[in-house]
C-alpha cells in the first residue's frame, strides 16, 4: 500500500499520506490537545469544533475529541467534510480558546486493500459500501462518462502512423454536459478544421497528434482494428462540462470543489481517496480565508487543523473503525493578533513531538455515571 499511496500523493500535488504522516486517532487526539496547551490554550477553556461528514464512521473521532478536550465538539460540518463557515460566530461565542478540526474521509478495507470501501456492522450481512458515500454519489456520473470515452475512442496503427477513431457522441459540440475531449492534443491539425480520414456509421477516424502518438507504446496499438484507448486517455486529454448550480455550502458545494480536478480523480488508482484529499485541500484554503475575515474570532486563540480521515473497516469484535488521521495544514491565531500558517511537514513534526499521555483527559464512563446519579432537577411546566 505505501507505493499506491505515494503515487496518489504525487498526483494530487504534495499531499503525502504514507509513512510518517499517518496517525492512529487514539494517538492523534491527545497529541492535538497537548499541542494546543503548548501553544497557550488553557485547559477548561478550550472548545473543539469538528467539520466532519455525517457518516456514523466519524463518531469514533468525535468521542476521542470529547474525551481529551473535556467538551463535546461543536458541529461545524456538512456531509462530505464541508465546513459551514456561517457557524464561526456561534463557535466563537461558546468558548474562549477555540479549536476547529476539518476532515474529509475515505474508507479502507484491510481484507481487500481497497480505498473507498467500508464494512457496515449495523447491516444484516455487514455489507461493504462506498465511503464517503456522498463523494461516491458525485463521482458516479463522471466515472461513467470516462468509462464511455475509454471504450469508444479507438487507436489503430498503420506502420508508424496512428489513427484515432472517435464515437460521434464525443464529437458533438452542442452537448450541454459530458466528457469533452481535448482534440487539440489528441488529433493532428488541432481542434478546428478537422477533416476525418474515414467516416463510419457511428464514428469518425482522424490522424493522431504527433505528441500524443509519440507517448504511446506502439506495440500495444494493433494494425488490423482499433482497440479502446483505455488508460491512454490521460487527464490532460479531456475535461468535463456539467451544470452544477450555485448553492454556497449546500448539497452541490462538494461537487463544485472537485469538478476542475475530475480528470485526475477518475483516472486515479483510488478515485475516492483522491477526491477526499482534494476536498480537504480546497476546504482548508476556503475556510482559512473565512476565519481571518470573521470578527467574532478577533482577540481569540484559535487553531484550525485540516486533514484526512482514513476509516479502516471494523473487524469482528470491534465496535468502531481504526481511524487514522493524515494532517494537511493548520492555521494558528493568538489573541494579540499574531497568526501563521503551519504547513504539513511542520504540523506533523509538532504533533509527533507531543506526548500521547493526557493528564487532563475525561473519564467518560465516570462523567456519564455522575450525571445519572445527580439530583433530579424539576422543570416547572
mmCIF file of C-alpha atoms in Angstrom:
data_model
loop_
_atom_site.group_PDB
_atom_site.id
_atom_site.type_symbol
_atom_site.label_atom_id
_atom_site.label_comp_id
_atom_site.label_asym_id
_atom_site.label_seq_id
_atom_site.Cartn_x
_atom_site.Cartn_y
_atom_site.Cartn_z
ATOM 1 C CA UNK A 1 0.000 0.000 0.000
ATOM 2 C CA UNK A 2 2.798 2.598 0.547
ATOM 3 C CA UNK A 3 3.628 2.520 -3.168
ATOM 4 C CA UNK A 4 -0.019 3.177 -4.072
ATOM 5 C CA UNK A 5 -0.261 5.994 -1.540
ATOM 6 C CA UNK A 6 2.948 7.572 -2.807
ATOM 7 C CA UNK A 7 1.692 7.550 -6.392
ATOM 8 C CA UNK A 8 -1.572 9.140 -5.292
ATOM 9 C CA UNK A 9 0.269 11.811 -3.327
ATOM 10 C CA UNK A 10 2.274 12.772 -6.388
ATOM 11 C CA UNK A 11 -0.923 13.117 -8.413
ATOM 12 C CA UNK A 12 -2.708 15.451 -6.006
ATOM 13 C CA UNK A 13 0.284 17.712 -5.732
ATOM 14 C CA UNK A 14 2.025 17.420 -2.396
ATOM 15 C CA UNK A 15 -0.408 15.717 -0.027
ATOM 16 C CA UNK A 16 1.564 12.660 1.155
ATOM 17 C CA UNK A 17 -0.411 10.120 3.148
ATOM 18 C CA UNK A 18 2.133 7.343 3.558
ATOM 19 C CA UNK A 19 4.770 6.652 6.176
ATOM 20 C CA UNK A 20 5.114 9.122 8.999
ATOM 21 C CA UNK A 21 2.086 11.184 8.005
ATOM 22 C CA UNK A 22 -0.418 8.587 9.288
ATOM 23 C CA UNK A 23 -1.518 8.715 12.936
ATOM 24 C CA UNK A 24 -3.919 6.471 14.802
ATOM 25 C CA UNK A 25 -6.681 8.626 16.220
ATOM 26 C CA UNK A 26 -6.041 7.330 19.735
ATOM 27 C CA UNK A 27 -2.588 8.934 19.418
ATOM 28 C CA UNK A 28 -3.564 11.969 17.385
ATOM 29 C CA UNK A 29 -6.281 13.256 19.753
ATOM 30 C CA UNK A 30 -4.064 13.556 22.862
ATOM 31 C CA UNK A 31 -1.219 14.960 20.785
ATOM 32 C CA UNK A 32 -3.545 17.629 19.388
ATOM 33 C CA UNK A 33 -4.701 18.553 22.901
ATOM 34 C CA UNK A 34 -1.139 18.741 24.233
ATOM 35 C CA UNK A 35 -0.069 20.827 21.234
ATOM 36 C CA UNK A 36 -2.886 23.277 21.994
ATOM 37 C CA UNK A 37 -1.641 23.597 25.584
ATOM 38 C CA UNK A 38 1.908 24.208 24.350
ATOM 39 C CA UNK A 39 0.556 26.983 22.106
ATOM 40 C CA UNK A 40 -1.065 28.735 25.091
ATOM 41 C CA UNK A 41 -4.561 27.228 25.002
ATOM 42 C CA UNK A 42 -5.937 26.851 28.544
ATOM 43 C CA UNK A 43 -7.379 23.640 29.976
ATOM 44 C CA UNK A 44 -11.073 24.050 30.724
ATOM 45 C CA UNK A 45 -11.377 26.945 28.268
ATOM 46 C CA UNK A 46 -10.887 25.045 25.029
ATOM 47 C CA UNK A 47 -13.896 24.380 22.834
ATOM 48 C CA UNK A 48 -13.210 21.971 19.987
ATOM 49 C CA UNK A 49 -15.334 22.014 16.864
ATOM 50 C CA UNK A 50 -15.454 19.418 14.115
ATOM 51 C CA UNK A 51 -16.289 19.681 10.446
ATOM 52 C CA UNK A 52 -16.726 16.011 9.581
ATOM 53 C CA UNK A 53 -19.114 14.091 7.351
ATOM 54 C CA UNK A 54 -22.356 12.885 8.965
ATOM 55 C CA UNK A 55 -21.325 9.230 8.397
ATOM 56 C CA UNK A 56 -21.510 7.059 11.527
ATOM 57 C CA UNK A 57 -17.875 6.102 10.967
ATOM 58 C CA UNK A 58 -16.962 9.617 12.122
ATOM 59 C CA UNK A 59 -18.345 9.019 15.616
ATOM 60 C CA UNK A 60 -15.143 7.490 16.989
ATOM 61 C CA UNK A 61 -13.050 10.642 16.351
ATOM 62 C CA UNK A 62 -15.784 12.752 17.963
ATOM 63 C CA UNK A 63 -15.720 10.560 21.094
ATOM 64 C CA UNK A 64 -11.939 10.856 21.373
ATOM 65 C CA UNK A 65 -12.037 14.642 20.938
ATOM 66 C CA UNK A 66 -14.638 14.885 23.717
ATOM 67 C CA UNK A 67 -12.524 12.639 25.955
ATOM 68 C CA UNK A 68 -9.325 14.638 25.549
ATOM 69 C CA UNK A 69 -10.696 18.176 25.375
ATOM 70 C CA UNK A 70 -13.341 17.677 28.073
ATOM 71 C CA UNK A 71 -16.097 19.140 25.935
ATOM 72 C CA UNK A 72 -18.332 17.706 23.250
ATOM 73 C CA UNK A 73 -17.203 19.209 19.924
ATOM 74 C CA UNK A 74 -19.277 21.960 18.363
ATOM 75 C CA UNK A 75 -20.663 20.893 14.964
ATOM 76 C CA UNK A 76 -19.091 22.885 12.139
ATOM 77 C CA UNK A 77 -19.592 20.424 9.308
ATOM 78 C CA UNK A 78 -21.751 19.238 6.456
ATOM 79 C CA UNK A 79 -21.864 15.950 4.603
ATOM 80 C CA UNK A 80 -18.574 15.134 2.892
ATOM 81 C CA UNK A 81 -16.449 17.239 5.242
ATOM 82 C CA UNK A 82 -17.569 20.673 4.030
ATOM 83 C CA UNK A 83 -17.111 23.463 6.604
ATOM 84 C CA UNK A 84 -20.168 25.565 7.466
ATOM 85 C CA UNK A 85 -18.471 28.944 7.689
ATOM 86 C CA UNK A 86 -21.712 30.571 8.861
ATOM 87 C CA UNK A 87 -21.195 28.743 12.169
ATOM 88 C CA UNK A 88 -17.978 30.599 13.037
ATOM 89 C CA UNK A 89 -19.763 33.199 15.167
ATOM 90 C CA UNK A 90 -21.638 30.774 17.466
ATOM 91 C CA UNK A 91 -18.468 28.705 17.825
ATOM 92 C CA UNK A 92 -16.599 31.837 18.906
ATOM 93 C CA UNK A 93 -19.382 32.765 21.354
ATOM 94 C CA UNK A 94 -19.328 29.364 23.080
ATOM 95 C CA UNK A 95 -15.685 29.237 24.160
ATOM 96 C CA UNK A 96 -12.522 31.204 24.821
ATOM 97 C CA UNK A 97 -9.762 29.132 23.226
ATOM 98 C CA UNK A 98 -11.099 27.621 20.029
ATOM 99 C CA UNK A 99 -10.077 24.574 18.023
ATOM 100 C CA UNK A 100 -11.582 23.701 14.623
ATOM 101 C CA UNK A 101 -10.785 20.355 13.030
ATOM 102 C CA UNK A 102 -11.860 19.677 9.427
ATOM 103 C CA UNK A 103 -11.506 16.294 7.757
ATOM 104 C CA UNK A 104 -12.830 14.637 4.642
ATOM 105 C CA UNK A 105 -12.879 10.858 4.915
ATOM 106 C CA UNK A 106 -12.383 7.683 2.924
ATOM 107 C CA UNK A 107 -12.903 4.053 3.858
ATOM 108 C CA UNK A 108 -10.272 1.350 3.705
ATOM 109 C CA UNK A 109 -10.934 -2.388 3.761
ATOM 110 C CA UNK A 110 -7.863 -4.256 5.092
ATOM 111 C CA UNK A 111 -9.142 -7.549 3.695
ATOM 112 C CA UNK A 112 -9.063 -6.320 0.105
ATOM 113 C CA UNK A 113 -6.590 -3.459 0.427
ATOM 114 C CA UNK A 114 -9.033 -1.128 -1.340
ATOM 115 C CA UNK A 115 -9.604 2.536 -0.524
ATOM 116 C CA UNK A 116 -13.214 3.679 -0.627
ATOM 117 C CA UNK A 117 -14.764 0.557 0.967
ATOM 118 C CA UNK A 118 -16.198 0.353 4.487
ATOM 119 C CA UNK A 119 -17.966 -2.502 6.287
ATOM 120 C CA UNK A 120 -21.323 -1.528 7.827
ATOM 121 C CA UNK A 121 -21.703 -3.506 11.033
ATOM 122 C CA UNK A 122 -25.308 -2.446 11.521
ATOM 123 C CA UNK A 123 -26.479 -4.123 8.304
ATOM 124 C CA UNK A 124 -27.720 -7.714 8.396
ATOM 125 C CA UNK A 125 -24.882 -9.098 6.296
ATOM 126 C CA UNK A 126 -22.276 -6.495 7.344
ATOM 127 C CA UNK A 127 -22.169 -5.273 3.750
ATOM 128 C CA UNK A 128 -19.313 -3.230 2.335
ATOM 129 C CA UNK A 129 -20.370 0.109 0.852
ATOM 130 C CA UNK A 130 -18.534 3.029 -0.766
ATOM 131 C CA UNK A 131 -17.212 5.599 1.707
ATOM 132 C CA UNK A 132 -17.535 8.537 1.607
ATOM 133 C CA UNK A 133 -20.983 7.806 0.166
ATOM 134 C CA UNK A 134 -21.542 11.443 -0.791
ATOM 135 C CA UNK A 135 -18.310 11.527 -2.758
ATOM 136 C CA UNK A 136 -19.173 8.209 -4.392
ATOM 137 C CA UNK A 137 -22.567 9.552 -5.496
ATOM 138 C CA UNK A 138 -20.911 12.624 -7.003
ATOM 139 C CA UNK A 139 -18.215 10.661 -8.832
ATOM 140 C CA UNK A 140 -20.650 8.188 -10.405
ATOM 141 C CA UNK A 141 -21.645 10.383 -13.345
ATOM 142 C CA UNK A 142 -18.047 11.431 -14.077
ATOM 143 C CA UNK A 143 -16.745 7.862 -13.892
ATOM 144 C CA UNK A 144 -19.454 6.641 -16.271
ATOM 145 C CA UNK A 145 -18.657 9.404 -18.786
ATOM 146 C CA UNK A 146 -14.993 8.460 -18.538
ATOM 147 C CA UNK A 147 -15.778 4.749 -18.980
ATOM 148 C CA UNK A 148 -17.726 5.520 -22.166
ATOM 149 C CA UNK A 149 -14.845 7.548 -23.575
ATOM 150 C CA UNK A 150 -12.254 4.888 -22.678
ATOM 151 C CA UNK A 151 -14.311 2.302 -24.553
ATOM 152 C CA UNK A 152 -15.358 4.454 -27.523
ATOM 153 C CA UNK A 153 -12.164 6.166 -28.556
ATOM 154 C CA UNK A 154 -10.097 3.660 -30.536
ATOM 155 C CA UNK A 155 -6.439 3.515 -31.565
ATOM 156 C CA UNK A 156 -5.086 1.810 -34.665
ATOM 157 C CA UNK A 157 -1.644 1.809 -36.299
ATOM 158 C CA UNK A 158 -0.586 1.897 -39.920
ATOM 159 C CA UNK A 159 3.171 1.473 -39.800
ATOM 160 C CA UNK A 160 4.412 4.361 -37.677
ATOM 161 C CA UNK A 161 1.219 6.368 -38.147
ATOM 162 C CA UNK A 162 -1.526 6.234 -35.521
ATOM 163 C CA UNK A 163 -5.216 6.735 -36.224
ATOM 164 C CA UNK A 164 -7.831 7.750 -33.653
ATOM 165 C CA UNK A 165 -11.455 6.655 -34.123
ATOM 166 C CA UNK A 166 -13.944 8.655 -32.031
ATOM 167 C CA UNK A 167 -17.616 7.913 -31.396
ATOM 168 C CA UNK A 168 -19.848 10.648 -32.839
ATOM 169 C CA UNK A 169 -21.365 11.358 -29.423
ATOM 170 C CA UNK A 170 -17.986 12.556 -28.196
ATOM 171 C CA UNK A 171 -17.622 14.829 -31.227
ATOM 172 C CA UNK A 172 -20.937 16.665 -30.782
ATOM 173 C CA UNK A 173 -20.027 20.180 -29.722
ATOM 174 C CA UNK A 174 -23.621 21.083 -28.875
ATOM 175 C CA UNK A 175 -23.764 18.711 -25.888
ATOM 176 C CA UNK A 176 -24.522 20.793 -22.756
ATOM 177 C CA UNK A 177 -22.948 18.177 -20.478
ATOM 178 C CA UNK A 178 -20.460 15.362 -20.765
ATOM 179 C CA UNK A 179 -16.811 14.473 -21.096
ATOM 180 C CA UNK A 180 -15.110 16.813 -23.566
ATOM 181 C CA UNK A 181 -12.061 15.560 -25.432
ATOM 182 C CA UNK A 182 -9.096 17.917 -25.875
ATOM 183 C CA UNK A 183 -8.995 17.405 -29.624
ATOM 184 C CA UNK A 184 -6.141 19.895 -29.976
ATOM 185 C CA UNK A 185 -3.948 17.481 -28.014
ATOM 186 C CA UNK A 186 -5.389 14.233 -29.360
ATOM 187 C CA UNK A 187 -5.649 14.851 -33.124
ATOM 188 C CA UNK A 188 -3.335 16.210 -35.778
ATOM 189 C CA UNK A 189 -4.305 19.634 -37.033
ATOM 190 C CA UNK A 190 -5.724 20.895 -33.751
ATOM 191 C CA UNK A 191 -9.333 21.226 -32.683
ATOM 192 C CA UNK A 192 -10.546 23.346 -35.618
ATOM 193 C CA UNK A 193 -10.955 22.391 -39.248
ATOM 194 C CA UNK A 194 -10.507 18.710 -38.619
ATOM 195 C CA UNK A 195 -11.002 16.516 -41.658
ATOM 196 C CA UNK A 196 -11.723 12.875 -40.897
ATOM 197 C CA UNK A 197 -9.705 10.294 -42.725
ATOM 198 C CA UNK A 198 -12.700 7.980 -42.663
ATOM 199 C CA UNK A 199 -16.396 8.405 -41.850
ATOM 200 C CA UNK A 200 -18.103 5.416 -40.242
ATOM 201 C CA UNK A 201 -21.758 4.875 -39.323
ATOM 202 C CA UNK A 202 -21.341 5.998 -35.685
ATOM 203 C CA UNK A 203 -17.765 7.300 -35.555
ATOM 204 C CA UNK A 204 -15.013 9.116 -37.448
ATOM 205 C CA UNK A 205 -11.311 8.369 -37.820
ATOM 206 C CA UNK A 206 -8.559 11.028 -37.647
ATOM 207 C CA UNK A 207 -4.778 11.152 -37.651
ATOM 208 C CA UNK A 208 -3.340 11.287 -34.151
ATOM 209 C CA UNK A 209 -1.450 14.370 -32.967
ATOM 210 C CA UNK A 210 2.321 13.732 -33.142
ATOM 211 C CA UNK A 211 2.808 14.499 -29.458
ATOM 212 C CA UNK A 212 0.087 12.066 -28.417
ATOM 213 C CA UNK A 213 1.320 9.333 -30.761
ATOM 214 C CA UNK A 214 4.901 9.740 -29.512
ATOM 215 C CA UNK A 215 3.810 8.845 -25.992
ATOM 216 C CA UNK A 216 2.139 5.564 -26.978
ATOM 217 C CA UNK A 217 3.593 2.096 -26.783
ATOM 218 C CA UNK A 218 3.169 1.263 -30.461
ATOM 219 C CA UNK A 219 3.496 -2.446 -29.785
ATOM 220 C CA UNK A 220 0.166 -2.195 -27.959
ATOM 221 C CA UNK A 221 -1.554 -0.445 -30.884
ATOM 222 C CA UNK A 222 -2.942 -3.032 -33.342
ATOM 223 C CA UNK A 223 -2.901 -2.689 -37.110
ATOM 224 C CA UNK A 224 -5.971 -4.696 -38.026
ATOM 225 C CA UNK A 225 -8.704 -2.943 -35.978
ATOM 226 C CA UNK A 226 -8.951 -0.145 -33.393
ATOM 227 C CA UNK A 227 -8.520 -1.053 -29.757
ATOM 228 C CA UNK A 228 -10.084 1.059 -26.961
ATOM 229 C CA UNK A 229 -7.856 3.880 -25.782
ATOM 230 C CA UNK A 230 -8.236 2.745 -22.142
ATOM 231 C CA UNK A 231 -5.502 4.052 -19.842
ATOM 232 C CA UNK A 232 -4.003 6.115 -22.658
ATOM 233 C CA UNK A 233 -6.872 8.568 -22.123
ATOM 234 C CA UNK A 234 -4.848 10.558 -19.601
ATOM 235 C CA UNK A 235 -6.148 13.584 -17.616
ATOM 236 C CA UNK A 236 -4.667 16.212 -19.929
ATOM 237 C CA UNK A 237 -6.700 14.819 -22.856
ATOM 238 C CA UNK A 238 -10.169 15.670 -21.524
ATOM 239 C CA UNK A 239 -12.298 17.824 -19.248
ATOM 240 C CA UNK A 240 -15.967 17.925 -18.227
ATOM 241 C CA UNK A 241 -18.955 20.133 -18.898
ATOM 242 C CA UNK A 242 -21.520 19.735 -16.124
ATOM 243 C CA UNK A 243 -24.192 22.115 -14.819
ATOM 244 C CA UNK A 244 -23.833 22.187 -11.033
ATOM 245 C CA UNK A 245 -25.544 25.322 -9.755
ATOM 246 C CA UNK A 246 -24.574 27.982 -7.244
ATOM 247 C CA UNK A 247 -25.681 26.798 -3.791
ATOM 248 C CA UNK A 248 -22.966 28.059 -1.426
ATOM 249 C CA UNK A 249 -22.077 25.366 1.128
ATOM 250 C CA UNK A 250 -25.162 23.416 0.061
ATOM 251 C CA UNK A 251 -25.601 19.960 -1.388
ATOM 252 C CA UNK A 252 -23.703 20.797 -4.599
ATOM 253 C CA UNK A 253 -20.813 22.574 -2.867
ATOM 254 C CA UNK A 254 -18.712 19.412 -2.651
ATOM 255 C CA UNK A 255 -19.069 18.808 -6.381
ATOM 256 C CA UNK A 256 -18.071 22.387 -7.143
ATOM 257 C CA UNK A 257 -14.915 21.872 -5.072
ATOM 258 C CA UNK A 258 -13.900 18.903 -7.200
ATOM 259 C CA UNK A 259 -15.064 19.401 -10.789
ATOM 260 C CA UNK A 260 -11.880 21.061 -12.035
ATOM 261 C CA UNK A 261 -9.869 18.110 -10.703
ATOM 262 C CA UNK A 262 -12.179 15.408 -12.077
ATOM 263 C CA UNK A 263 -9.873 14.236 -14.924
ATOM 264 C CA UNK A 264 -7.221 13.404 -12.307
ATOM 265 C CA UNK A 265 -9.759 11.881 -9.901
ATOM 266 C CA UNK A 266 -11.417 9.481 -12.371
ATOM 267 C CA UNK A 267 -8.045 8.250 -13.675
ATOM 268 C CA UNK A 268 -6.561 7.744 -10.184
ATOM 269 C CA UNK A 269 -5.906 4.245 -8.779
ATOM 270 C CA UNK A 270 -8.321 5.096 -5.918
ATOM 271 C CA UNK A 271 -10.741 7.866 -7.014
ATOM 272 C CA UNK A 272 -12.488 8.222 -3.637
ATOM 273 C CA UNK A 273 -9.181 8.647 -1.827
ATOM 274 C CA UNK A 274 -8.027 11.323 -4.227
ATOM 275 C CA UNK A 275 -11.378 13.118 -4.067
ATOM 276 C CA UNK A 276 -11.226 13.208 -0.259
ATOM 277 C CA UNK A 277 -7.658 14.538 -0.325
ATOM 278 C CA UNK A 278 -8.511 17.262 -2.805
ATOM 279 C CA UNK A 279 -11.608 18.312 -0.895
ATOM 280 C CA UNK A 280 -9.522 18.651 2.261
ATOM 281 C CA UNK A 281 -7.083 20.933 0.443
ATOM 282 C CA UNK A 282 -9.836 23.091 -1.044
ATOM 283 C CA UNK A 283 -11.745 23.343 2.240
ATOM 284 C CA UNK A 284 -8.661 24.380 4.213
ATOM 285 C CA UNK A 285 -7.900 27.209 1.805
ATOM 286 C CA UNK A 286 -11.531 28.376 1.719
ATOM 287 C CA UNK A 287 -12.111 28.114 5.469
ATOM 288 C CA UNK A 288 -8.846 29.832 6.384
ATOM 289 C CA UNK A 289 -9.921 32.860 4.342
ATOM 290 C CA UNK A 290 -13.314 32.952 6.044
ATOM 291 C CA UNK A 291 -11.726 32.734 9.514
ATOM 292 C CA UNK A 292 -9.439 35.728 9.009
ATOM 293 C CA UNK A 293 -12.499 37.781 7.990
ATOM 294 C CA UNK A 294 -14.654 36.680 10.939
ATOM 295 C CA UNK A 295 -14.768 39.463 13.571
ATOM 296 C CA UNK A 296 -16.107 37.072 16.213
ATOM 297 C CA UNK A 297 -12.754 35.275 16.176
ATOM 298 C CA UNK A 298 -10.821 38.509 16.797
ATOM 299 C CA UNK A 299 -8.801 38.538 20.041
ATOM 300 C CA UNK A 300 -9.342 34.789 20.470
ATOM 301 C CA UNK A 301 -6.911 31.914 20.447
ATOM 302 C CA UNK A 302 -7.758 29.659 17.542
ATOM 303 C CA UNK A 303 -6.195 26.634 15.920
ATOM 304 C CA UNK A 304 -7.718 25.391 12.669
ATOM 305 C CA UNK A 305 -6.402 21.967 11.579
ATOM 306 C CA UNK A 306 -7.353 20.238 8.351
ATOM 307 C CA UNK A 307 -6.652 16.666 7.304
ATOM 308 C CA UNK A 308 -7.939 13.335 6.086
ATOM 309 C CA UNK A 309 -9.690 10.535 7.977
ATOM 310 C CA UNK A 310 -8.951 7.009 6.743
ATOM 311 C CA UNK A 311 -11.657 4.794 8.232
ATOM 312 C CA UNK A 312 -10.371 1.225 8.473
ATOM 313 C CA UNK A 313 -13.341 -1.144 8.456
ATOM 314 C CA UNK A 314 -14.027 -2.733 11.863
ATOM 315 C CA UNK A 315 -13.004 -6.354 12.216
ATOM 316 C CA UNK A 316 -15.031 -8.961 14.145
ATOM 317 C CA UNK A 317 -15.302 -7.894 17.764
ATOM 318 C CA UNK A 318 -14.588 -4.219 17.051
ATOM 319 C CA UNK A 319 -17.293 -1.602 17.521
ATOM 320 C CA UNK A 320 -15.506 1.343 15.892
ATOM 321 C CA UNK A 321 -13.166 1.806 12.921
ATOM 322 C CA UNK A 322 -9.432 2.107 13.466
ATOM 323 C CA UNK A 323 -9.466 5.635 12.071
ATOM 324 C CA UNK A 324 -6.165 7.197 11.074
ATOM 325 C CA UNK A 325 -5.619 10.932 10.662
ATOM 326 C CA UNK A 326 -3.417 12.441 7.964
ATOM 327 C CA UNK A 327 -2.632 16.111 8.712
ATOM 328 C CA UNK A 328 -2.684 18.558 5.826
ATOM 329 C CA UNK A 329 -2.214 22.079 7.246
ATOM 330 C CA UNK A 330 -3.112 24.340 10.172
ATOM 331 C CA UNK A 331 -3.760 27.994 10.903
ATOM 332 C CA UNK A 332 -2.809 29.427 14.318
ATOM 333 C CA UNK A 333 -4.155 32.706 15.660
ATOM 334 C CA UNK A 334 -3.249 34.308 19.001
ATOM 335 C CA UNK A 335 -5.255 36.924 20.962
ATOM 336 C CA UNK A 336 -2.627 39.627 20.290
ATOM 337 C CA UNK A 337 -3.229 39.290 16.539
ATOM 338 C CA UNK A 338 -0.251 37.067 15.813
ATOM 339 C CA UNK A 339 -1.028 34.385 13.274
ATOM 340 C CA UNK A 340 0.622 31.954 10.881
ATOM 341 C CA UNK A 341 0.045 29.016 8.546
ATOM 342 C CA UNK A 342 1.594 25.689 9.583
ATOM 343 C CA UNK A 343 2.333 23.534 6.553
ATOM 344 C CA UNK A 344 2.079 19.749 6.572
ATOM 345 C CA UNK A 345 5.657 18.765 7.356
ATOM 346 C CA UNK A 346 5.932 21.177 10.280
ATOM 347 C CA UNK A 347 2.467 20.233 11.553
ATOM 348 C CA UNK A 348 3.397 16.539 11.578
ATOM 349 C CA UNK A 349 6.630 17.293 13.455
ATOM 350 C CA UNK A 350 4.793 19.423 16.031
ATOM 351 C CA UNK A 351 2.232 16.702 16.658
ATOM 352 C CA UNK A 352 4.788 13.903 16.847
ATOM 353 C CA UNK A 353 6.792 15.884 19.406
ATOM 354 C CA UNK A 354 3.835 15.872 21.807
ATOM 355 C CA UNK A 355 3.116 13.201 24.393
ATOM 356 C CA UNK A 356 0.331 10.701 23.788
ATOM 357 C CA UNK A 357 -0.477 10.887 27.526
ATOM 358 C CA UNK A 358 -3.070 13.462 28.528
ATOM 359 C CA UNK A 359 -3.419 14.034 32.284
ATOM 360 C CA UNK A 360 -6.478 16.227 31.676
ATOM 361 C CA UNK A 361 -8.476 13.630 29.769
ATOM 362 C CA UNK A 362 -12.018 12.943 30.913
ATOM 363 C CA UNK A 363 -13.224 9.557 32.145
ATOM 364 C CA UNK A 364 -16.357 9.442 30.030
ATOM 365 C CA UNK A 365 -17.857 6.490 31.907
ATOM 366 C CA UNK A 366 -17.418 8.293 35.223
ATOM 367 C CA UNK A 367 -18.843 11.504 33.798
ATOM 368 C CA UNK A 368 -21.915 9.684 32.499
ATOM 369 C CA UNK A 369 -22.357 7.883 35.813
ATOM 370 C CA UNK A 370 -22.105 11.196 37.650
ATOM 371 C CA UNK A 371 -24.883 12.686 35.549
ATOM 372 C CA UNK A 372 -27.052 9.610 36.026
ATOM 373 C CA UNK A 373 -26.630 9.849 39.811
ATOM 374 C CA UNK A 374 -27.123 13.618 40.026
ATOM 375 C CA UNK A 375 -30.066 15.021 41.933
ATOM 376 C CA UNK A 376 -33.149 15.375 39.755
ATOM 377 C CA UNK A 377 -33.849 18.913 38.559
ATOM 378 C CA UNK A 378 -37.536 19.673 38.326
ATOM 379 C CA UNK A 379 -38.619 21.784 35.355
ATOM 380 C CA UNK A 380 -41.668 23.880 36.237
ATOM 381 C CA UNK A 381 -44.107 23.420 33.380
#
